[in-house]
CSV table of C-alpha atoms and ligand atoms in Angstrom, one decimal:
chain,number,residue,atom,x,y,z
J,1,UNK,CA,14.9,-29.1,-26.7
J,2,UNK,CA,16.9,-26.4,-24.9
J,3,UNK,CA,15.2,-25.3,-21.7
J,4,UNK,CA,14.4,-21.6,-21.3
J,5,UNK,CA,16.2,-20.4,-18.2
J,6,UNK,CA,15.0,-17.1,-16.8
J,7,UNK,CA,17.2,-15.5,-14.2
J,8,UNK,CA,15.3,-14.8,-11.0
J,9,UNK,CA,15.6,-11.1,-10.0
J,10,UNK,CA,17.8,-10.4,-7.0
J,11,UNK,CA,16.9,-8.4,-4.0
J,12,UNK,CA,18.5,-7.2,-0.8
J,13,UNK,CA,16.5,-5.6,2.1
J,14,UNK,CA,18.2,-3.2,4.4
J,15,UNK,CA,16.9,-1.4,7.5
J,16,UNK,CA,17.5,2.1,8.8
J,17,UNK,CA,15.6,3.8,11.7
J,18,UNK,CA,12.7,1.4,12.0
J,19,UNK,CA,10.6,-0.7,14.3
J,20,UNK,CA,10.8,-3.5,11.7
J,21,UNK,CA,7.0,-3.4,11.3
J,22,UNK,CA,7.3,-3.7,7.5
J,23,UNK,CA,9.4,-6.9,7.8
J,24,UNK,CA,6.7,-8.3,10.2
J,25,UNK,CA,4.0,-7.3,7.7
J,26,UNK,CA,6.0,-8.8,4.8
J,27,UNK,CA,6.5,-12.1,6.7
J,28,UNK,CA,2.8,-12.3,7.4
J,29,UNK,CA,1.8,-12.4,3.7
J,30,UNK,CA,-0.4,-15.3,2.6
J,31,UNK,CA,1.6,-18.4,1.7
J,32,UNK,CA,0.4,-18.3,-1.9
J,33,UNK,CA,1.8,-14.8,-2.5
J,34,UNK,CA,4.9,-15.6,-0.6
J,35,UNK,CA,5.6,-18.8,-2.6
J,36,UNK,CA,5.1,-16.9,-5.8
J,37,UNK,CA,7.5,-14.3,-4.5
J,38,UNK,CA,10.2,-16.8,-3.5
J,39,UNK,CA,9.9,-18.6,-6.9
J,40,UNK,CA,10.4,-15.3,-8.8
J,41,UNK,CA,12.8,-13.4,-6.6
J,42,UNK,CA,16.2,-14.4,-5.3
J,43,UNK,CA,16.4,-12.8,-1.8
J,44,UNK,CA,20.2,-12.3,-1.4
J,45,UNK,CA,19.8,-10.7,2.0
J,46,UNK,CA,17.0,-9.9,4.4
J,47,UNK,CA,17.8,-9.4,8.2
J,48,UNK,CA,15.2,-12.1,9.3
J,49,UNK,CA,15.1,-14.5,6.3
J,50,UNK,CA,18.6,-15.1,5.2
J,51,UNK,CA,20.1,-16.3,8.5
J,52,UNK,CA,22.6,-18.6,6.7
J,53,UNK,CA,24.7,-15.8,5.2
J,54,UNK,CA,26.5,-12.5,6.1
J,55,UNK,CA,25.5,-9.2,4.7
J,56,UNK,CA,29.1,-8.2,4.3
J,57,UNK,CA,29.8,-11.0,1.8
J,58,UNK,CA,26.7,-10.3,-0.3
J,59,UNK,CA,27.5,-6.5,-0.2
J,60,UNK,CA,31.1,-7.1,-1.3
J,61,UNK,CA,30.1,-9.4,-4.2
J,62,UNK,CA,27.6,-6.8,-5.4
J,63,UNK,CA,30.2,-4.0,-5.2
J,64,UNK,CA,32.7,-6.2,-7.1
J,65,UNK,CA,30.1,-6.9,-9.8
J,66,UNK,CA,30.0,-10.7,-9.0
J,67,UNK,CA,26.3,-10.4,-8.1
J,68,UNK,CA,23.7,-8.4,-10.0
J,69,UNK,CA,21.3,-6.3,-7.9
J,70,UNK,CA,17.8,-5.8,-9.2
J,71,UNK,CA,16.0,-4.6,-6.1
J,72,UNK,CA,17.3,-2.6,-3.2
J,73,UNK,CA,14.5,-2.5,-0.6
J,74,UNK,CA,14.9,0.0,2.3
J,75,UNK,CA,12.9,-0.1,5.4
J,76,UNK,CA,13.2,2.8,7.9
J,77,UNK,CA,14.2,6.4,7.8
J,78,UNK,CA,17.9,7.3,7.0
J,79,UNK,CA,20.2,10.2,7.7
J,80,UNK,CA,21.6,12.7,5.3
J,81,UNK,CA,24.7,12.8,7.4
J,82,UNK,CA,27.4,10.1,7.7
J,83,UNK,CA,28.0,7.9,10.8
J,84,UNK,CA,24.5,8.3,12.2
J,85,UNK,CA,22.7,5.1,11.1
J,86,UNK,CA,24.2,1.7,10.7
J,87,UNK,CA,23.1,-1.6,9.1
J,88,UNK,CA,25.0,-4.8,9.9
J,89,UNK,CA,28.0,-2.7,10.8
J,90,UNK,CA,28.0,-0.5,7.7
J,91,UNK,CA,27.1,3.2,7.6
J,92,UNK,CA,23.8,3.2,5.7
J,93,UNK,CA,24.8,6.5,4.2
J,94,UNK,CA,27.6,4.7,2.4
J,95,UNK,CA,25.5,1.7,1.5
J,96,UNK,CA,23.0,4.0,-0.3
J,97,UNK,CA,25.8,6.0,-2.0
J,98,UNK,CA,27.5,2.8,-3.2
J,99,UNK,CA,24.4,1.1,-4.4
J,100,UNK,CA,22.5,4.0,-5.9
J,101,UNK,CA,23.9,3.5,-9.4
J,102,UNK,CA,24.0,-0.3,-9.2
J,103,UNK,CA,20.5,-1.3,-8.2
J,104,UNK,CA,18.0,-1.4,-11.0
J,105,UNK,CA,15.2,-0.3,-8.6
J,106,UNK,CA,15.2,1.2,-5.2
J,107,UNK,CA,12.0,0.7,-3.2
J,108,UNK,CA,11.2,2.5,0.1
J,109,UNK,CA,9.0,0.2,2.1
J,110,UNK,CA,6.8,1.8,4.9
J,111,UNK,CA,6.3,5.5,5.9
J,112,UNK,CA,9.7,6.0,7.5
J,113,UNK,CA,11.6,5.1,4.3
J,114,UNK,CA,9.0,6.9,2.1
J,115,UNK,CA,8.6,10.2,4.0
J,116,UNK,CA,10.7,10.1,7.2
J,117,UNK,CA,7.6,9.6,9.5
J,118,UNK,CA,8.1,9.6,13.3
J,119,UNK,CA,12.0,9.5,13.2
J,120,UNK,CA,12.1,12.6,11.1
J,121,UNK,CA,10.3,14.6,13.8
J,122,UNK,CA,13.4,14.5,15.9
J,123,UNK,CA,16.0,15.8,13.5
J,124,UNK,CA,16.1,17.8,10.2
J,125,UNK,CA,18.8,15.3,9.0
J,126,UNK,CA,16.5,12.3,9.3
J,127,UNK,CA,14.6,11.7,6.0
J,128,UNK,CA,12.9,9.3,3.7
J,129,UNK,CA,14.8,8.1,0.6
J,130,UNK,CA,13.5,10.8,-1.7
J,131,UNK,CA,11.1,12.7,0.5
J,132,UNK,CA,11.0,14.4,3.9
J,133,UNK,CA,7.3,14.5,4.4
J,134,UNK,CA,6.0,16.0,1.1
J,135,UNK,CA,9.3,17.8,0.2
J,136,UNK,CA,11.7,16.2,-2.3
J,137,UNK,CA,14.6,16.7,0.0
J,138,UNK,CA,15.2,13.2,1.2
J,139,UNK,CA,18.4,11.3,1.0
J,140,UNK,CA,18.2,11.4,-2.8
J,141,UNK,CA,17.0,14.9,-3.8
J,142,UNK,CA,14.9,16.1,-6.6
J,143,UNK,CA,14.2,13.9,-9.6
J,144,UNK,CA,16.7,11.2,-8.8
J,145,UNK,CA,16.3,8.0,-10.9
J,146,UNK,CA,17.9,4.6,-10.6
J,147,UNK,CA,19.5,2.5,-13.3
J,148,UNK,CA,16.1,1.4,-14.7
J,149,UNK,CA,15.1,5.0,-15.2
J,150,UNK,CA,12.5,4.8,-12.4
J,151,UNK,CA,12.4,7.2,-9.4
J,152,UNK,CA,12.5,5.8,-5.9
J,153,UNK,CA,9.3,3.8,-5.5
J,154,UNK,CA,7.4,4.5,-2.2
J,155,UNK,CA,5.2,1.8,-0.7
J,156,UNK,CA,3.9,3.9,2.2
J,157,UNK,CA,2.0,2.7,5.2
J,158,UNK,CA,2.8,2.1,8.9
J,159,UNK,CA,3.3,-0.7,8.0
J,160,UNK,CA,2.9,-1.3,4.3
J,161,UNK,CA,0.5,-4.1,3.3
J,162,UNK,CA,2.6,-7.2,2.4
J,163,UNK,CA,0.7,-7.6,-0.9
J,164,UNK,CA,1.6,-4.1,-2.0
J,165,UNK,CA,5.3,-4.9,-1.5
J,166,UNK,CA,5.1,-8.3,-3.2
J,167,UNK,CA,3.0,-7.2,-6.1
J,168,UNK,CA,5.2,-4.1,-6.8
J,169,UNK,CA,8.3,-6.3,-6.9
J,170,UNK,CA,6.6,-9.0,-9.0
J,171,UNK,CA,5.1,-6.4,-11.4
J,172,UNK,CA,8.6,-4.9,-12.1
J,173,UNK,CA,10.1,-8.4,-12.3
J,174,UNK,CA,7.7,-9.3,-15.1
J,175,UNK,CA,8.1,-6.0,-16.9
J,176,UNK,CA,4.7,-4.6,-16.0
J,177,UNK,CA,4.5,-0.8,-16.5
J,178,UNK,CA,4.2,0.5,-13.0
J,179,UNK,CA,2.4,3.9,-12.9
J,180,UNK,CA,3.3,6.1,-9.9
J,181,UNK,CA,1.4,9.0,-8.4
J,182,UNK,CA,2.9,12.4,-7.4
J,183,UNK,CA,4.3,10.9,-4.2
J,184,UNK,CA,5.8,8.1,-6.2
J,185,UNK,CA,3.4,5.4,-4.9
J,186,UNK,CA,2.1,2.7,-7.3
J,187,UNK,CA,-1.3,3.8,-8.5
J,188,UNK,CA,-2.6,0.3,-8.4
J,189,UNK,CA,-2.6,0.4,-4.6
J,190,UNK,CA,-2.8,4.1,-3.8
J,191,UNK,CA,-5.4,5.5,-6.3
J,192,UNK,CA,-8.2,4.3,-4.0
J,193,UNK,CA,-9.2,5.7,-0.6
J,194,UNK,CA,-9.5,3.6,2.5
J,195,UNK,CA,-13.1,4.6,2.3
J,196,UNK,CA,-13.5,2.7,-1.0
J,197,UNK,CA,-14.7,-0.8,-0.2
J,198,UNK,CA,-15.4,-0.1,3.5
J,199,UNK,CA,-18.4,-2.1,4.8
J,200,UNK,CA,-19.6,1.0,6.6
J,201,UNK,CA,-20.3,3.1,3.5
J,202,UNK,CA,-24.1,3.0,3.9
J,203,UNK,CA,-23.6,4.3,7.5
J,204,UNK,CA,-21.5,7.1,6.1
J,205,UNK,CA,-24.1,8.0,3.5
J,206,UNK,CA,-27.0,8.0,5.9
J,207,UNK,CA,-25.0,9.7,8.7
J,208,UNK,CA,-25.4,6.9,11.2
J,209,UNK,CA,-22.3,7.3,13.4
J,210,UNK,CA,-20.6,4.9,15.8
J,211,UNK,CA,-19.6,6.3,19.2
J,212,UNK,CA,-17.4,3.5,20.4
J,213,UNK,CA,-14.7,1.3,18.9
J,214,UNK,CA,-15.1,-2.3,17.9
J,215,UNK,CA,-18.8,-2.3,16.9
J,216,UNK,CA,-20.0,-3.6,13.6
J,217,UNK,CA,-22.5,-0.8,13.1
J,218,UNK,CA,-22.0,2.9,12.3
J,219,UNK,CA,-19.5,5.0,10.5
J,220,UNK,CA,-16.3,6.0,12.4
J,221,UNK,CA,-15.9,9.4,10.7
J,222,UNK,CA,-17.7,11.9,12.8
J,223,UNK,CA,-17.0,10.9,16.4
J,224,UNK,CA,-14.0,8.6,16.1
J,225,UNK,CA,-11.8,10.5,13.6
J,226,UNK,CA,-11.7,7.9,10.8
J,227,UNK,CA,-9.4,9.2,8.0
J,228,UNK,CA,-10.8,6.8,5.4
J,229,UNK,CA,-12.3,9.4,3.1
J,230,UNK,CA,-8.9,11.4,3.2
J,231,UNK,CA,-6.4,8.5,2.9
J,232,UNK,CA,-5.0,6.8,-0.2
J,233,UNK,CA,-4.8,3.1,0.4
J,234,UNK,CA,-6.4,-0.1,-0.8
J,235,UNK,CA,-6.8,-1.5,2.7
J,236,UNK,CA,-10.5,-2.2,2.1
J,237,UNK,CA,-9.9,-3.7,-1.4
J,238,UNK,CA,-6.9,-5.9,-0.6
J,239,UNK,CA,-7.8,-7.1,2.8
J,240,UNK,CA,-5.3,-7.7,5.6
J,241,UNK,CA,-4.6,-11.4,6.2
J,242,UNK,CA,-7.1,-11.9,3.3
J,243,UNK,CA,-9.9,-11.2,5.8
J,244,UNK,CA,-10.3,-7.8,7.3
J,245,UNK,CA,-9.2,-4.2,7.7
J,246,UNK,CA,-9.1,-1.7,10.5
J,247,UNK,CA,-12.5,-0.1,9.7
J,248,UNK,CA,-14.1,-3.5,9.2
J,249,UNK,CA,-13.0,-4.4,12.7
J,250,UNK,CA,-14.4,-1.2,14.2
J,251,UNK,CA,-11.1,0.7,14.3
J,252,UNK,CA,-10.9,4.1,12.5
J,253,UNK,CA,-8.3,4.5,9.7
J,254,UNK,CA,-5.5,6.7,11.1
J,255,UNK,CA,-4.2,7.8,7.7
J,256,UNK,CA,-0.9,6.0,8.1
J,257,UNK,CA,-0.1,5.8,4.3
J,258,UNK,CA,0.0,9.6,4.0
J,259,UNK,CA,3.1,11.8,4.3
J,260,UNK,CA,1.6,13.9,7.1
J,261,UNK,CA,0.7,10.9,9.3
J,262,UNK,CA,2.9,11.8,12.3
J,263,UNK,CA,2.4,15.6,11.8
J,264,UNK,CA,-1.3,15.6,12.6
J,265,UNK,CA,-0.6,14.6,16.2
J,266,UNK,CA,-4.1,13.7,17.4
J,267,UNK,CA,-5.8,10.5,16.4
J,268,UNK,CA,-9.3,9.1,17.0
J,269,UNK,CA,-11.0,12.5,16.9
J,270,UNK,CA,-12.6,14.6,14.2
J,271,UNK,CA,-11.9,18.3,14.6
J,272,UNK,CA,-15.2,20.0,14.5
J,273,UNK,CA,-16.1,23.7,14.0
J,274,UNK,CA,-19.7,24.5,15.0
J,275,UNK,CA,-20.4,20.8,14.6
J,276,UNK,CA,-18.9,20.6,11.1
J,277,UNK,CA,-15.8,18.6,10.4
J,278,UNK,CA,-12.8,20.8,9.6
J,279,UNK,CA,-11.7,18.3,7.0
J,280,UNK,CA,-14.3,16.8,4.7
J,281,UNK,CA,-13.9,13.8,2.2
J,282,UNK,CA,-11.3,14.4,-0.6
J,283,UNK,CA,-12.9,15.9,-3.7
J,284,UNK,CA,-16.0,17.2,-1.9
J,285,UNK,CA,-16.6,20.9,-1.0
J,286,UNK,CA,-17.6,21.7,2.6
J,287,UNK,CA,-20.8,23.2,1.2
J,288,UNK,CA,-21.6,20.0,-0.6
J,289,UNK,CA,-20.8,17.9,2.5
J,290,UNK,CA,-23.0,20.0,4.7
J,291,UNK,CA,-25.9,19.9,2.3
J,292,UNK,CA,-25.7,16.1,1.7
J,293,UNK,CA,-25.3,15.4,5.4
J,294,UNK,CA,-28.3,17.6,6.1
J,295,UNK,CA,-30.5,15.8,3.6
J,296,UNK,CA,-29.4,12.4,4.9
J,297,UNK,CA,-30.1,13.3,8.5
J,298,UNK,CA,-33.6,14.3,7.5
J,299,UNK,CA,-34.5,10.7,6.6
J,300,UNK,CA,-34.1,7.5,8.5
J,301,UNK,CA,-32.7,4.2,7.1
J,302,UNK,CA,-34.4,1.9,9.7
J,303,UNK,CA,-32.3,-1.0,8.7
J,304,UNK,CA,-29.2,0.8,9.9
J,305,UNK,CA,-30.6,2.1,13.2
J,306,UNK,CA,-30.4,-1.2,15.2
J,307,UNK,CA,-27.9,-4.0,15.6
J,308,UNK,CA,-27.0,-5.7,12.3
J,309,UNK,CA,-27.4,-9.1,13.8
J,310,UNK,CA,-31.0,-8.3,14.7
J,311,UNK,CA,-31.9,-6.8,11.3
J,312,UNK,CA,-33.8,-8.9,8.8
N,1,SF4,S1,-15.7,4.0,8.8
N,1,SF4,FE1,-14.2,5.4,7.7
N,1,SF4,S2,-13.7,4.4,5.8
N,1,SF4,FE2,-15.6,3.4,6.6
N,1,SF4,S3,-17.3,4.5,5.7
N,1,SF4,FE3,-16.9,5.5,7.7
N,1,SF4,S4,-15.5,7.1,7.1
N,1,SF4,FE4,-15.5,5.7,5.4
């Protein structure tokens, strides 16, 4: 019987202006996911993984049509001008121009490639692939689509969770219909808020607030600036290292998956106006927030008042 041979999808990973945090995150994925990824995807080039080959050779073969390119992954912000940002000796401007009609999919990994992030604060020319913050004036402007008909796919986060990267690529490899939100992020990972699945939800509801980092008790919203109720991510549904998340460990969410992450400036504090947070959870009116908080504060949930380890 003739064996059914399925071509593994091919991928190259290039980097612009970046701290390489997304590569670190990607390389920390669980071994099961990573094995599944390696079995399904042929990584033609990644700056840390493919030490046995040169980018220039792979790039040349792709341009000459000797190698097919399914996924072009970009980590880091890029420049709209030539001769500003280089990767492996090549102007990244030219790499993107040359590969934009060759790659089936182009995926921006991390906030710098998605929205420009911190590097974009220093120059108008520094951008994400399709966006500069929330404006569609990135390297590729407007409604740009790749060969597959898909727009640039943004996997935002500083860094992005390895499972979001792996599952996006695998979903597309196996023909799954990937739904994207208005900022072109896969809905499977960004339709939730960090608040969803946080182990501190009862504290939030009963208005029992933590005043210091690293405790198991209390919600981190009021005093410590947690952005969980305002940030799209599945950090508390797909846990980091399969175990935890910032908020579970007592560290407030800093909203790093959102386009305005570096624009907000101050972290770890909630701006208050006469004791009322200036920003309330998404989807809730200020009036509703004040009324519900007032009611919650009128009552006491005795279980949540003390240390969890001492509660029965
Ligand atoms: S710590 Fe943050 S994410 Fe968790 S319940 Fe409080 S506000 Fe929501």
